Coordinates of C-alpha atoms (C1' of nucleotides) in Angstrom, one line a residue:
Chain C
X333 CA -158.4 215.5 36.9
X334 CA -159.4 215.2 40.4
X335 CA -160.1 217.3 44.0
X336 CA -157.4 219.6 44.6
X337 CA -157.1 220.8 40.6
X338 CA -157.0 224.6 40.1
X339 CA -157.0 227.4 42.2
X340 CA -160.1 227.1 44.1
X341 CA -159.4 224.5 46.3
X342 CA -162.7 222.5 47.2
X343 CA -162.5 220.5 50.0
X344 CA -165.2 218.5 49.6
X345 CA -164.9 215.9 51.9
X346 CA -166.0 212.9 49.7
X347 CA -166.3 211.8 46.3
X348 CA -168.7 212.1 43.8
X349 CA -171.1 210.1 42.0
X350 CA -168.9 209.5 39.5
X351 CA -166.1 209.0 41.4
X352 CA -167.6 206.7 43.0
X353 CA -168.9 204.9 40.0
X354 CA -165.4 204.7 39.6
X355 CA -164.2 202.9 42.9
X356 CA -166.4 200.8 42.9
X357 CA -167.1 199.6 39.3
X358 CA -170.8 200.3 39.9
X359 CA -172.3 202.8 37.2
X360 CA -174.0 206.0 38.6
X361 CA -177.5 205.0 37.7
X362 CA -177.1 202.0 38.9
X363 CA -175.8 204.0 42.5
X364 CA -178.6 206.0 42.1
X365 CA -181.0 203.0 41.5
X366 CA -180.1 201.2 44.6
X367 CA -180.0 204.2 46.5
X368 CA -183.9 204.4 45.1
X369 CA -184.7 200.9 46.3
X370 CA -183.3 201.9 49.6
X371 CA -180.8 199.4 49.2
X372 CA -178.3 202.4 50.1
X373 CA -179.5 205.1 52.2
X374 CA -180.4 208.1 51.2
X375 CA -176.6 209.6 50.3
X376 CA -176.0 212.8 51.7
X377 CA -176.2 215.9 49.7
X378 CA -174.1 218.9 48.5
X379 CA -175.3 222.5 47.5
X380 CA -179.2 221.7 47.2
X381 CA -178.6 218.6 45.1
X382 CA -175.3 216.6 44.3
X383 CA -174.6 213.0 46.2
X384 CA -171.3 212.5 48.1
X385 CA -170.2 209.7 49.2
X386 CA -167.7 208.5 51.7
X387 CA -165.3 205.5 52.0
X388 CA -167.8 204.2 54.3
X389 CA -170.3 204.2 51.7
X390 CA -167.3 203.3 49.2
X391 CA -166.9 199.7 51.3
X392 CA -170.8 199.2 51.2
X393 CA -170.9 199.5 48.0
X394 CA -167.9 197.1 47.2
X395 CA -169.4 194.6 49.7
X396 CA -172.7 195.0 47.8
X397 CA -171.0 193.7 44.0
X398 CA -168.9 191.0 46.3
X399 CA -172.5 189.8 47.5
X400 CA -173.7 189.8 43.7
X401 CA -171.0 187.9 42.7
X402 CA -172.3 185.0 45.1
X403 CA -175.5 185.5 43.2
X404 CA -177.6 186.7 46.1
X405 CA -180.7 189.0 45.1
X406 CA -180.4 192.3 45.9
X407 CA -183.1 191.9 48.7
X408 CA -181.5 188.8 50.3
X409 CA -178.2 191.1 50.9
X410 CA -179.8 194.1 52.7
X411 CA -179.6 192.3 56.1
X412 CA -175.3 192.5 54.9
X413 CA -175.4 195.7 54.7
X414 CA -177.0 196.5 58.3
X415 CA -174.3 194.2 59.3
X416 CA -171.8 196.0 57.8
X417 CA -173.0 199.2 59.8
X418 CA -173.4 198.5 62.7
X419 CA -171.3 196.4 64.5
X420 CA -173.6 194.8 67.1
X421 CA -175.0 191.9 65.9
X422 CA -175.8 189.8 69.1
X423 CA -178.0 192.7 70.2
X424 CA -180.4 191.3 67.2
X425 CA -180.6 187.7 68.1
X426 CA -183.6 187.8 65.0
X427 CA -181.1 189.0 62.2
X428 CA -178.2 187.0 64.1
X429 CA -180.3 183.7 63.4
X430 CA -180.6 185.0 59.6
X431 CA -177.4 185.3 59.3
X432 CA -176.3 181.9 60.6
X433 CA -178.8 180.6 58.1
X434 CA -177.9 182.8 55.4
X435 CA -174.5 181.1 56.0
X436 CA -175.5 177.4 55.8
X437 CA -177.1 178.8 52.2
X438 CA -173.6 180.0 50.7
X439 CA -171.7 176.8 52.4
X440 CA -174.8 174.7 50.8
X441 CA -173.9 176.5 47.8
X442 CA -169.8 176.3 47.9
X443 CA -170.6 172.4 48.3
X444 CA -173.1 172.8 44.6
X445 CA -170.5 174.5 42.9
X446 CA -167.5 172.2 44.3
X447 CA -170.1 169.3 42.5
X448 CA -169.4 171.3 39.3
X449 CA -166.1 172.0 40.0
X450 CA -165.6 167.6 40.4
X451 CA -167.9 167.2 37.2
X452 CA -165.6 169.2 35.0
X453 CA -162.4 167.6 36.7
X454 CA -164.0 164.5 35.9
X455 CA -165.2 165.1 31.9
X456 CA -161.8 166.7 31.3
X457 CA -159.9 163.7 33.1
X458 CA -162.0 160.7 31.1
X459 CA -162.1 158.8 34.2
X460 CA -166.0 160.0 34.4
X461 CA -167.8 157.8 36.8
X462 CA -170.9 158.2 35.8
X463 CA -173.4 161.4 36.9
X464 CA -173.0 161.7 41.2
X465 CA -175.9 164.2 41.1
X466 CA -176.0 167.5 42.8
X467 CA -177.2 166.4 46.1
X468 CA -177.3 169.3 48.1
X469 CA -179.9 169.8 51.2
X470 CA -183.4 169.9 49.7
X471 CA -184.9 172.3 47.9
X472 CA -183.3 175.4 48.8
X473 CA -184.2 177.7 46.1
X474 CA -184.8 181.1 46.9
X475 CA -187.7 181.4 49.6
X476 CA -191.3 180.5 48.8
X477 CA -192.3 183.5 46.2
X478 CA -195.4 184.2 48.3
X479 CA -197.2 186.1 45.6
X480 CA -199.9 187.4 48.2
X481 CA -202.8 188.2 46.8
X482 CA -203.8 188.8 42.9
Chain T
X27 CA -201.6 157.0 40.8
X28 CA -198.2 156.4 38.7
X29 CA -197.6 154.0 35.8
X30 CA -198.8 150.3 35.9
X31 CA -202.0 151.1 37.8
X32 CA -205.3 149.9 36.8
X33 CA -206.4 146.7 34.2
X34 CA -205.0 148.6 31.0
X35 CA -201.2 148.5 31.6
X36 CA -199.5 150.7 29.1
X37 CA -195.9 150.1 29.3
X38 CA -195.0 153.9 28.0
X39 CA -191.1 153.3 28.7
X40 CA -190.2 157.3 29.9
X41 CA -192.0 159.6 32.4
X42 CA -194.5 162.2 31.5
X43 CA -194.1 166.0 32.0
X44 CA -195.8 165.7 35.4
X45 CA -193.8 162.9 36.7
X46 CA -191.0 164.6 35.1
X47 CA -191.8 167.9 36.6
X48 CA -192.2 165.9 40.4
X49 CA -189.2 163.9 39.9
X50 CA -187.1 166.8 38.8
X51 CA -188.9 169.8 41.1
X52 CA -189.0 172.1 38.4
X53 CA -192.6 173.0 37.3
X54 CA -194.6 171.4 33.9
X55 CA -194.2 175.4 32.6
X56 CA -190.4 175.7 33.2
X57 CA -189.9 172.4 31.6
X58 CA -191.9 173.5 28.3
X59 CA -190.1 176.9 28.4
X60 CA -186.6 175.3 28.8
X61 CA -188.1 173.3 25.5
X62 CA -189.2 176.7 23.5
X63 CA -185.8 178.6 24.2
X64 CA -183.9 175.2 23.3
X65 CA -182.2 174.4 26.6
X66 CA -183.8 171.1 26.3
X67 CA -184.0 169.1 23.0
X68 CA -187.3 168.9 21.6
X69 CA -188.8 166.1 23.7
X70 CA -189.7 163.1 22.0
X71 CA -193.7 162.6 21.6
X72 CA -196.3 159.9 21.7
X73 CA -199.3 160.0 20.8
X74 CA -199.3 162.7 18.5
X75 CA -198.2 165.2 21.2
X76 CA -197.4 164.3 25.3
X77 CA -193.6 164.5 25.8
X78 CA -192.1 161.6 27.1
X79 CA -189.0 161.8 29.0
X80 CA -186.0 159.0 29.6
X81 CA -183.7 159.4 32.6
X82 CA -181.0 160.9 30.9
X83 CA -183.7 163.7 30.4
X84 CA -184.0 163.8 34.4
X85 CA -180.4 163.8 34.8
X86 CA -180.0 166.8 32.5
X87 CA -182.8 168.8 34.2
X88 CA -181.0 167.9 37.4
X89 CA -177.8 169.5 35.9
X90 CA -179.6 172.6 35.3
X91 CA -181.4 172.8 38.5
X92 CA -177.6 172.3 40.2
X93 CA -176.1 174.9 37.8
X94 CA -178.5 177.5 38.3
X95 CA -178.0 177.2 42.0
X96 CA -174.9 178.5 41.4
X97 CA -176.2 181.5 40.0
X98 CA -174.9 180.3 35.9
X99 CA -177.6 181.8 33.3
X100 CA -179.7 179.6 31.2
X101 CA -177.8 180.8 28.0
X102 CA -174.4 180.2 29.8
X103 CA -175.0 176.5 31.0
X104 CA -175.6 175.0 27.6
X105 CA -171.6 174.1 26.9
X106 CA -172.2 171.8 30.2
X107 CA -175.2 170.5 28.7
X108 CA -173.8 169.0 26.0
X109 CA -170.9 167.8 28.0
X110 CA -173.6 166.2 29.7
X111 CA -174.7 164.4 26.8
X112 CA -171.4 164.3 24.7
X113 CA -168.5 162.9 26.6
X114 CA -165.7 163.4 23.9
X115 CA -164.7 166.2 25.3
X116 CA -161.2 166.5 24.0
X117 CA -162.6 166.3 20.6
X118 CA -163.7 169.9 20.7
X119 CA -160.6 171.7 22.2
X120 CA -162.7 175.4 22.0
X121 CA -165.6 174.0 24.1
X122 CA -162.7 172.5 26.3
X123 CA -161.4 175.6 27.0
X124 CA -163.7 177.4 27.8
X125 CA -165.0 174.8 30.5
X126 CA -162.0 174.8 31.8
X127 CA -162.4 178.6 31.8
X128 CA -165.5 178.2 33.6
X129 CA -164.0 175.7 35.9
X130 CA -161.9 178.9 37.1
X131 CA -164.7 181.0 37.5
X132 CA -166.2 178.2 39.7
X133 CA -163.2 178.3 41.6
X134 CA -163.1 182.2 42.2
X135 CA -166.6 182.2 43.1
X136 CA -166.1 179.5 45.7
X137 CA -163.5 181.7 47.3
X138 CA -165.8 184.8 47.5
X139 CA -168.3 182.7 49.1
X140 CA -166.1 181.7 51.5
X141 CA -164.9 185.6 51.6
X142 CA -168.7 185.6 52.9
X143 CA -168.8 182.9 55.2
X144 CA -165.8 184.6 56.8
X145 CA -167.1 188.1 57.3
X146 CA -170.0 186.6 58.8
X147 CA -167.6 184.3 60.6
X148 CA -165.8 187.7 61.9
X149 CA -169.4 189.2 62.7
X150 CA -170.7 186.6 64.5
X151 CA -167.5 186.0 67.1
X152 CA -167.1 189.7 67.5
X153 CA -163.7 189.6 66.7
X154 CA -164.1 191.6 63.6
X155 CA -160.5 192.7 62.0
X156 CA -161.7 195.5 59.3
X157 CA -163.4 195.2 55.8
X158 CA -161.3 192.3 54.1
X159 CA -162.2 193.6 50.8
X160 CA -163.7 191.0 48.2
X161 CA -160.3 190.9 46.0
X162 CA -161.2 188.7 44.2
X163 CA -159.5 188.0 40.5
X164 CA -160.5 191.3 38.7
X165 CA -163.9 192.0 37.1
X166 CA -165.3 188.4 36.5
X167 CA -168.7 189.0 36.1
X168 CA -170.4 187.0 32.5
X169 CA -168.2 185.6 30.3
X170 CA -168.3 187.7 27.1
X171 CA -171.7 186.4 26.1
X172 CA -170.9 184.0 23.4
X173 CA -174.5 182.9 21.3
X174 CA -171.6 181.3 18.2
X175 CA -172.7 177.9 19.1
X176 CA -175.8 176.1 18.7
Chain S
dA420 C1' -222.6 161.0 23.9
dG421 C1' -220.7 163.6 27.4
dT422 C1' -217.5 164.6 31.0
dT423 C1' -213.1 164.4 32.9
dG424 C1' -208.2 165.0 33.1
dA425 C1' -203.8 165.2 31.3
dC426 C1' -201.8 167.2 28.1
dT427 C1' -200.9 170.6 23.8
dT428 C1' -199.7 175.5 21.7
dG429 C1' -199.2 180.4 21.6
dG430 C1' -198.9 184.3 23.7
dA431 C1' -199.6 187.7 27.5
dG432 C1' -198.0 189.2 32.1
dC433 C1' -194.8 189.5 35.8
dT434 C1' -190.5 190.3 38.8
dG435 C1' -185.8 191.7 39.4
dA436 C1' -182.2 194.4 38.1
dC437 C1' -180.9 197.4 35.6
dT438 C1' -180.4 201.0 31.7
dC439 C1' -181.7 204.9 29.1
dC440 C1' -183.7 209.2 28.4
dA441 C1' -185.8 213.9 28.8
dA442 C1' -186.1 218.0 31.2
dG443 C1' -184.3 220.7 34.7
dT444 C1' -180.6 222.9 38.0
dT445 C1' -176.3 224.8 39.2
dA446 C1' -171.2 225.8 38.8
dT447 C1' -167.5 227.0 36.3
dA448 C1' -165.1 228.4 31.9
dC449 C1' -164.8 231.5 28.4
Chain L
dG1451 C1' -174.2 236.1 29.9
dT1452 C1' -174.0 232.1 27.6
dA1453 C1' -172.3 227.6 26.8
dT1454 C1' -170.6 223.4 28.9
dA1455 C1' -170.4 219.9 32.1
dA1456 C1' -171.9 217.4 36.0
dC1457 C1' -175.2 216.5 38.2
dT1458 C1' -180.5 216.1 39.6
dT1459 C1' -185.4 213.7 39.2
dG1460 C1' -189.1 210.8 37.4
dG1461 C1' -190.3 207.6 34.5
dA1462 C1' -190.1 204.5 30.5
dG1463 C1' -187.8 200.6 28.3
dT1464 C1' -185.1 196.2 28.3
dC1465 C1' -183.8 191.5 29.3
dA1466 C1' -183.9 187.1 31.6
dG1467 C1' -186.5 183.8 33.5
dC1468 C1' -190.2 182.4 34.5
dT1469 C1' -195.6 182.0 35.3
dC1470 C1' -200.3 182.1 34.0
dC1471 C1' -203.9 181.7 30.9
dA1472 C1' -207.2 180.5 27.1
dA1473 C1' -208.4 177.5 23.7
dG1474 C1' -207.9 173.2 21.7
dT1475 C1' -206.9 167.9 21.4
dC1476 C1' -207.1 163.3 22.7
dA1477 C1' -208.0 159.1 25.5
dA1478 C1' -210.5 157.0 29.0
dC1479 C1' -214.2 156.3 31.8
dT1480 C1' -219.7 156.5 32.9

DNA sequence: AGTTGACTTGGAGCTGACTCCAAGTTATAC
DNA sequence: GTATAACTTGGAGTCAGCTCCAAGTCAACT
């Protein structure tokens, strides 16, 4: 069902899009769509044509639906996936600051869900207190949506 | 500028949809399309048509704002909307479950968050150990999209 | 009476993130 | 050598969540 079946053994160094539409719970057009975005780079090719991917590529892409999961836009995480290449950060004190800011964001946002998370404990306990508001620091939303020019 | 200014004073008891919109930071457009796709009650009118809003109507669009900062759709967020408004919560054991469902969710997201905050942690003092993975509980990603309710 | 301004409705348009499809290529199976 | 399967590309369609706009109403001021 996998590499190695039959008699012409293929030692193809990598998986295929499938495959890894299987490891990673992402579906292939949805590989090929970020790969289109240049959210993933271009993935290497087999023959004249077929992607293969590599458990490098494998982590990225896993590290890409953890990102999701904190609800950050596919945009917000490419700056992630640099870091998750290449290992140097402090040699780019500009995306080192993003980072650190990107943090206080998800920290800012751990604190908003830990309001929900009190909220429900306090409906579901009847000791309600009456609404403590989602406080959180300012209007962080998700970037001014400079919409340039029209 | 606000209420009570001027000769004429028209005690209107509630805030318009501007006020509403600056007290709340979400736009006069949002608030009206939150109305049409039944997020939010039909507003009560004067007149014969200006919405008028009470505080408990801030408070609600303050819920929402603080929900969808932790990424929960519109369509998902209207079970903690009516918590908001209902507080007999154990009289509807289904809806009960499910926030508490949801509670867990919360929870799991909060720890991949903090997944984040700790690769970046691991960036950031160069002491990086390897990918951590996102484990995370299995494939959590919607909620089966229940539309019974209503 | 006319202008202003805050509102109304209905509907079109837009962005992000897919998702689906048609047509084509290439490799292997029979 | 032809069918089948796994892929390719380009582009169209979909859905959520707004955002913008035109045309109209209504009350207040000048």
């Amino acid at each position: 069902m996998s590499e190695g079946a039959g008699t012409g053994v293929h030692i193809v160094q990598g998986y295929s899009i499938k495959q890894t539409s299987e490891l990673t719970g992402i579906t292939e057009d949805t590989i090929r769509y970020y790969e289109k975005i240049g959210l993933l780079p271009r993935a290497q090719r087999k023959g004249n044509s077929h992607r293969i991917y590599s458990d490098n590529d494998i982590e990225t892409m896993k590290l890409i639906t953890c990102l999701k999961k904190t609800g950050m836009s596919l945009d917000d995480m490419r700056p992630y996936l640099d870091l998750s290449l290449d290992s140097n950060l402090s040699e780019y004190p500009e995306l080192h600051e993003m980072i650190l800011n990107h943090k206080q964001k998800i920290l800012d946002q751990i604190a908003s869900l830990q309001q929900i998370v009190d909220l429900i404990d306090s409906k579901i306990d009847q000791n309600y207190l009456g609404p403590q508001e989602c406080v959180l620091t300012g209007d962080q939303k998700k970037m001014p949506v400079r919409r340039t020019i029209r």
